[in-house]
Amino acid sequence: MSRFYELNHISPTHRQSRYFSSWILPSPIFLAYRALLCLYSVLVIIIANALRPDLAGTRFSYFTWLTYWGITFYLLISLAHTFSYWKYGKAWLESWPKWLQLLHGVFYTTITVLPWTVTAVYWAVLFDGFGGQYDAWSNISVHALNAGVAFLEVIIPRTEPMPWVHIPWLIVILGGYLGVAYITKSTQGFYTYSFLDPNSKGSGITAAYCIGILAGTTILFCIVKGLVCLRVWVTEKKLGMNGKLSKKDVSGETEVTEKLNV
């Protein structure tokens, strides 16, 4: 089991505080930055449901909105841990069981990789114009700004490169969504995305779309991991910007570059 956790970067050599501190923003400013991102994400969900309450239930059938809810909850949870790190010098996550630390790591991977899948598929395959101001704002928020949040979460925190063993987690999530999509068709009578309809596109085309999205997401994982590696290399190895730690940090970590297995 210890080997399993080590493969998932859950060990003393992989500081959990990296999720909740930045290489460039001091702890209070980093906390405010996350609070602003979180506030906007929550407002998007509230406004979307308030203006179009008729779609509130069906939104949970769409990968776009499931991903956006994931981003929002990640920001909420990270905001709480970032606050605890700033306030007490130790994030609550650091005292939690290893399996919860593992899930947080997977959570981070999903919100930095899957929004790019959503954005790429929407603008390349599904986009056919905006139906008005609300439609434009809503779609830009969940199909463009979502990727912006993912990019910021790659660049701003001190997170280390995600482990390769997170790829199977992404595959399981994508496979699970296929189940959601076809359950939606069975229970509510519609396909969430037109390319999932084998009667319209043909089973071969539908399978090709699914395989292509899976392959594309794997490639995106590699790109995001590469960006994190590049950020660590530039900021820590080359510039010596090893982190704006909480003044109350109790981990014993100092501003000395850690050795990371990237």
CSV table of C-alpha atoms in Angstrom, one decimal:
chain,number,residue,atom,x,y,z
A,1,MET,CA,0.0,0.0,0.0
A,2,SER,CA,2.9,2.4,0.8
A,3,ARG,CA,4.1,1.9,-2.8
A,4,PHE,CA,0.7,2.7,-4.1
A,5,TYR,CA,0.6,6.0,-2.2
A,6,GLU,CA,4.2,6.8,-3.3
A,7,LEU,CA,3.2,6.3,-6.9
A,8,ASN,CA,0.4,8.8,-6.3
A,9,HIS,CA,2.8,11.3,-4.7
A,10,ILE,CA,1.5,10.8,-1.2
A,11,SER,CA,4.6,10.7,1.0
A,12,PRO,CA,6.7,13.1,3.1
A,13,THR,CA,8.8,13.9,0.0
A,14,HIS,CA,5.7,15.4,-1.7
A,15,ARG,CA,4.6,18.4,0.3
A,16,GLN,CA,0.8,18.8,0.4
A,17,SER,CA,1.3,22.5,1.2
A,18,ARG,CA,2.3,23.0,-2.4
A,19,TYR,CA,-1.4,23.0,-3.4
A,20,PHE,CA,-2.0,25.9,-1.0
A,21,SER,CA,0.9,28.2,-1.6
A,22,SER,CA,2.3,30.0,-4.6
A,23,TRP,CA,5.8,30.6,-5.9
A,24,ILE,CA,4.9,34.3,-6.7
A,25,LEU,CA,1.9,35.3,-4.5
A,26,PRO,CA,2.2,35.7,-0.7
A,27,SER,CA,-0.2,33.6,1.3
A,28,PRO,CA,-2.9,36.3,2.0
A,29,ILE,CA,-2.9,37.5,-1.7
A,30,PHE,CA,-3.0,33.9,-2.9
A,31,LEU,CA,-6.0,33.3,-0.6
A,32,ALA,CA,-7.7,36.4,-2.1
A,33,TYR,CA,-6.9,35.2,-5.6
A,34,ARG,CA,-8.6,31.8,-5.0
A,35,ALA,CA,-11.5,33.5,-3.2
A,36,LEU,CA,-12.2,35.7,-6.4
A,37,LEU,CA,-12.0,32.6,-8.7
A,38,CYS,CA,-14.3,30.7,-6.4
A,39,LEU,CA,-16.8,33.6,-6.1
A,40,TYR,CA,-17.1,34.0,-9.9
A,41,SER,CA,-17.6,30.2,-10.3
A,42,VAL,CA,-20.3,30.1,-7.7
A,43,LEU,CA,-22.0,33.2,-9.3
A,44,VAL,CA,-22.0,31.5,-12.7
A,45,ILE,CA,-23.9,28.5,-11.3
A,46,ILE,CA,-26.3,30.7,-9.3
A,47,ILE,CA,-27.1,33.0,-12.2
A,48,ALA,CA,-27.4,30.2,-14.7
A,49,ASN,CA,-29.9,28.4,-12.5
A,50,ALA,CA,-31.8,31.6,-11.6
A,51,LEU,CA,-32.2,32.8,-15.2
A,52,ARG,CA,-32.9,29.3,-16.7
A,53,PRO,CA,-34.4,27.3,-13.9
A,54,ASP,CA,-36.0,25.0,-16.4
A,55,LEU,CA,-32.5,23.7,-17.3
A,56,ALA,CA,-31.3,23.3,-13.7
A,57,GLY,CA,-31.9,19.5,-13.6
A,58,THR,CA,-30.7,18.6,-17.1
A,59,ARG,CA,-27.4,20.4,-16.6
A,60,PHE,CA,-26.2,17.5,-14.5
A,61,SER,CA,-26.4,15.3,-17.6
A,62,TYR,CA,-23.8,17.4,-19.4
A,63,PHE,CA,-20.1,16.8,-19.1
A,64,THR,CA,-19.5,20.6,-19.4
A,65,TRP,CA,-21.5,21.4,-16.3
A,66,LEU,CA,-20.3,18.4,-14.4
A,67,THR,CA,-16.7,19.7,-15.1
A,68,TYR,CA,-17.7,23.2,-14.1
A,69,TRP,CA,-19.2,22.0,-10.8
A,70,GLY,CA,-16.0,20.1,-10.3
A,71,ILE,CA,-13.9,23.3,-10.7
A,72,THR,CA,-16.2,25.2,-8.3
A,73,PHE,CA,-16.0,22.6,-5.6
A,74,TYR,CA,-12.2,22.3,-6.1
A,75,LEU,CA,-11.9,26.0,-5.6
A,76,LEU,CA,-14.2,25.9,-2.5
A,77,ILE,CA,-12.2,23.1,-0.9
A,78,SER,CA,-8.9,24.6,-1.9
A,79,LEU,CA,-10.0,27.9,-0.5
A,80,ALA,CA,-10.6,26.3,2.9
A,81,HIS,CA,-7.2,24.5,2.9
A,82,THR,CA,-5.5,27.7,1.7
A,83,PHE,CA,-7.1,29.6,4.5
A,84,SER,CA,-6.0,27.0,7.1
A,85,TYR,CA,-2.4,27.1,5.7
A,86,TRP,CA,-2.3,30.9,5.8
A,87,LYS,CA,-3.9,31.1,9.3
A,88,TYR,CA,-2.2,28.2,11.1
A,89,GLY,CA,0.8,27.3,8.9
A,90,LYS,CA,-0.5,23.9,8.1
A,91,ALA,CA,-3.4,23.0,5.7
A,92,TRP,CA,-6.1,20.8,7.1
A,93,LEU,CA,-5.4,18.4,4.2
A,94,GLU,CA,-2.0,17.7,5.7
A,95,SER,CA,-3.6,16.1,8.8
A,96,TRP,CA,-6.2,14.1,6.8
A,97,PRO,CA,-5.9,10.4,5.9
A,98,LYS,CA,-3.7,9.5,3.0
A,99,TRP,CA,-6.7,8.4,0.9
A,100,LEU,CA,-8.2,11.8,1.1
A,101,GLN,CA,-4.9,13.4,0.2
A,102,LEU,CA,-4.8,11.0,-2.8
A,103,LEU,CA,-8.3,12.0,-3.9
A,104,HIS,CA,-7.3,15.7,-3.6
A,105,GLY,CA,-4.4,15.1,-5.9
A,106,VAL,CA,-6.7,13.4,-8.5
A,107,PHE,CA,-9.1,16.2,-8.1
A,108,TYR,CA,-6.4,18.7,-9.0
A,109,THR,CA,-5.5,16.7,-12.1
A,110,THR,CA,-9.1,16.6,-13.2
A,111,ILE,CA,-9.6,20.4,-12.9
A,112,THR,CA,-6.4,21.2,-14.8
A,113,VAL,CA,-6.9,18.6,-17.6
A,114,LEU,CA,-10.6,18.0,-18.3
A,115,PRO,CA,-11.7,21.7,-18.8
A,116,TRP,CA,-9.4,21.7,-21.8
A,117,THR,CA,-11.2,18.6,-23.2
A,118,VAL,CA,-14.5,20.5,-22.7
A,119,THR,CA,-13.2,23.6,-24.4
A,120,ALA,CA,-11.7,21.8,-27.3
A,121,VAL,CA,-14.7,19.6,-28.1
A,122,TYR,CA,-17.2,22.6,-27.7
A,123,TRP,CA,-15.4,25.1,-30.0
A,124,ALA,CA,-14.2,22.4,-32.5
A,125,VAL,CA,-17.3,20.3,-32.8
A,126,LEU,CA,-20.4,21.8,-31.1
A,127,PHE,CA,-20.3,25.6,-31.4
A,128,ASP,CA,-22.8,27.0,-33.8
A,129,GLY,CA,-23.1,30.6,-32.7
A,130,PHE,CA,-24.6,32.4,-29.7
A,131,GLY,CA,-28.4,32.8,-29.2
A,132,GLY,CA,-28.1,36.1,-27.3
A,133,GLN,CA,-26.2,37.9,-24.6
A,134,TYR,CA,-27.0,35.4,-21.8
A,135,ASP,CA,-26.1,32.5,-24.1
A,136,ALA,CA,-22.8,34.1,-25.0
A,137,TRP,CA,-21.9,34.9,-21.4
A,138,SER,CA,-22.9,31.4,-20.2
A,139,ASN,CA,-21.0,29.6,-22.9
A,140,ILE,CA,-17.9,31.7,-22.6
A,141,SER,CA,-17.9,31.1,-18.8
A,142,VAL,CA,-18.2,27.3,-19.0
A,143,HIS,CA,-16.4,26.7,-22.3
A,144,ALA,CA,-13.6,29.3,-22.3
A,145,LEU,CA,-13.1,30.8,-18.8
A,146,ASN,CA,-13.1,27.2,-17.4
A,147,ALA,CA,-9.9,26.6,-19.3
A,148,GLY,CA,-8.6,29.9,-18.0
A,149,VAL,CA,-9.0,28.7,-14.5
A,150,ALA,CA,-7.3,25.4,-15.3
A,151,PHE,CA,-4.4,27.3,-16.8
A,152,LEU,CA,-4.1,29.6,-13.7
A,153,GLU,CA,-4.1,26.6,-11.4
A,154,VAL,CA,-1.2,25.2,-13.4
A,155,ILE,CA,0.8,28.4,-13.3
A,156,ILE,CA,0.1,30.2,-10.0
A,157,PRO,CA,0.3,27.5,-7.2
A,158,ARG,CA,3.5,25.6,-6.3
A,159,THR,CA,1.9,22.3,-7.3
A,160,GLU,CA,4.3,19.6,-8.4
A,161,PRO,CA,3.9,17.6,-11.6
A,162,MET,CA,1.0,15.1,-11.5
A,163,PRO,CA,2.0,11.4,-11.4
A,164,TRP,CA,1.5,9.3,-14.5
A,165,VAL,CA,-0.8,7.0,-12.6
A,166,HIS,CA,-3.5,9.7,-12.7
A,167,ILE,CA,-4.1,8.9,-16.4
A,168,PRO,CA,-6.3,5.8,-15.5
A,169,TRP,CA,-8.4,8.0,-13.2
A,170,LEU,CA,-9.2,10.2,-16.1
A,171,ILE,CA,-10.1,7.2,-18.3
A,172,VAL,CA,-12.4,5.9,-15.6
A,173,ILE,CA,-14.1,9.4,-15.3
A,174,LEU,CA,-14.6,9.7,-19.1
A,175,GLY,CA,-15.9,6.1,-19.2
A,176,GLY,CA,-18.3,6.8,-16.3
A,177,TYR,CA,-19.6,9.9,-18.2
A,178,LEU,CA,-20.6,7.7,-21.1
A,179,GLY,CA,-22.8,5.8,-18.7
A,180,VAL,CA,-24.4,9.0,-17.6
A,181,ALA,CA,-25.0,10.1,-21.2
A,182,TYR,CA,-26.7,6.9,-22.2
A,183,ILE,CA,-28.7,6.7,-18.9
A,184,THR,CA,-29.9,10.3,-19.8
A,185,LYS,CA,-31.0,9.1,-23.2
A,186,SER,CA,-32.8,6.1,-21.7
A,187,THR,CA,-34.6,8.1,-18.9
A,188,GLN,CA,-35.1,11.5,-20.5
A,189,GLY,CA,-35.1,10.7,-24.2
A,190,PHE,CA,-32.3,12.9,-25.6
A,191,TYR,CA,-28.5,12.7,-26.3
A,192,THR,CA,-26.5,15.2,-24.4
A,193,TYR,CA,-24.1,15.6,-27.3
A,194,SER,CA,-25.1,14.8,-30.9
A,195,PHE,CA,-21.9,12.8,-31.6
A,196,LEU,CA,-23.0,10.2,-29.1
A,197,ASP,CA,-26.0,9.3,-31.2
A,198,PRO,CA,-25.1,6.2,-33.2
A,199,ASN,CA,-28.3,6.4,-35.2
A,200,SER,CA,-27.3,9.9,-36.5
A,201,LYS,CA,-23.6,9.5,-36.9
A,202,GLY,CA,-23.3,5.8,-37.2
A,203,SER,CA,-21.8,3.5,-34.5
A,204,GLY,CA,-18.3,3.7,-36.1
A,205,ILE,CA,-18.3,7.5,-36.0
A,206,THR,CA,-19.6,7.6,-32.5
A,207,ALA,CA,-16.9,5.1,-31.4
A,208,ALA,CA,-14.3,7.2,-33.2
A,209,TYR,CA,-15.4,10.4,-31.4
A,210,CYS,CA,-15.2,8.6,-28.0
A,211,ILE,CA,-11.7,7.1,-28.7
A,212,GLY,CA,-10.6,10.5,-30.1
A,213,ILE,CA,-11.7,12.3,-26.9
A,214,LEU,CA,-10.0,9.7,-24.7
A,215,ALA,CA,-6.8,10.0,-26.7
A,216,GLY,CA,-7.0,13.8,-26.8
A,217,THR,CA,-7.5,13.9,-23.0
A,218,THR,CA,-4.4,11.7,-22.5
A,219,ILE,CA,-2.4,14.0,-24.7
A,220,LEU,CA,-3.7,17.0,-22.8
A,221,PHE,CA,-2.6,15.4,-19.5
A,222,CYS,CA,0.9,15.1,-20.9
A,223,ILE,CA,0.8,18.8,-22.0
A,224,VAL,CA,-0.4,20.0,-18.6
A,225,LYS,CA,2.2,17.8,-16.8
A,226,GLY,CA,4.8,19.3,-19.1
A,227,LEU,CA,3.7,22.8,-18.3
A,228,VAL,CA,3.9,22.1,-14.6
A,229,CYS,CA,7.4,20.6,-15.0
A,230,LEU,CA,8.4,23.7,-17.0
A,231,ARG,CA,7.0,26.1,-14.3
A,232,VAL,CA,8.9,24.2,-11.5
A,233,TRP,CA,12.1,24.2,-13.6
A,234,VAL,CA,11.9,27.9,-14.5
A,235,THR,CA,10.7,29.3,-11.2
A,236,GLU,CA,12.5,27.1,-8.8
A,237,LYS,CA,15.6,25.7,-10.5
A,238,LYS,CA,16.5,28.7,-12.6
A,239,LEU,CA,15.0,31.7,-10.8
A,240,GLY,CA,15.2,30.4,-7.2
A,241,MET,CA,11.6,31.4,-6.5
A,242,ASN,CA,10.8,28.5,-4.3
A,243,GLY,CA,7.6,29.6,-2.6
A,244,LYS,CA,5.9,32.4,-0.7
A,245,LEU,CA,5.3,30.3,2.4
A,246,SER,CA,3.0,31.1,5.3
A,247,LYS,CA,4.7,33.0,8.0
A,248,LYS,CA,3.3,30.4,10.4
A,249,ASP,CA,4.5,27.4,8.4
A,250,VAL,CA,5.0,24.5,10.8
A,251,SER,CA,6.3,21.9,8.3
A,252,GLY,CA,9.9,22.8,8.6
A,253,GLU,CA,10.0,23.6,4.9
A,254,THR,CA,12.3,26.3,3.9
A,255,GLU,CA,12.7,28.2,0.7
A,256,VAL,CA,15.1,25.6,-0.7
A,257,THR,CA,14.2,23.8,-3.9
A,258,GLU,CA,12.8,20.3,-3.2
A,259,LYS,CA,13.8,17.4,-5.3
A,260,LEU,CA,10.8,16.3,-7.3
A,261,ASN,CA,10.4,13.2,-9.4
A,262,VAL,CA,8.9,14.7,-12.5
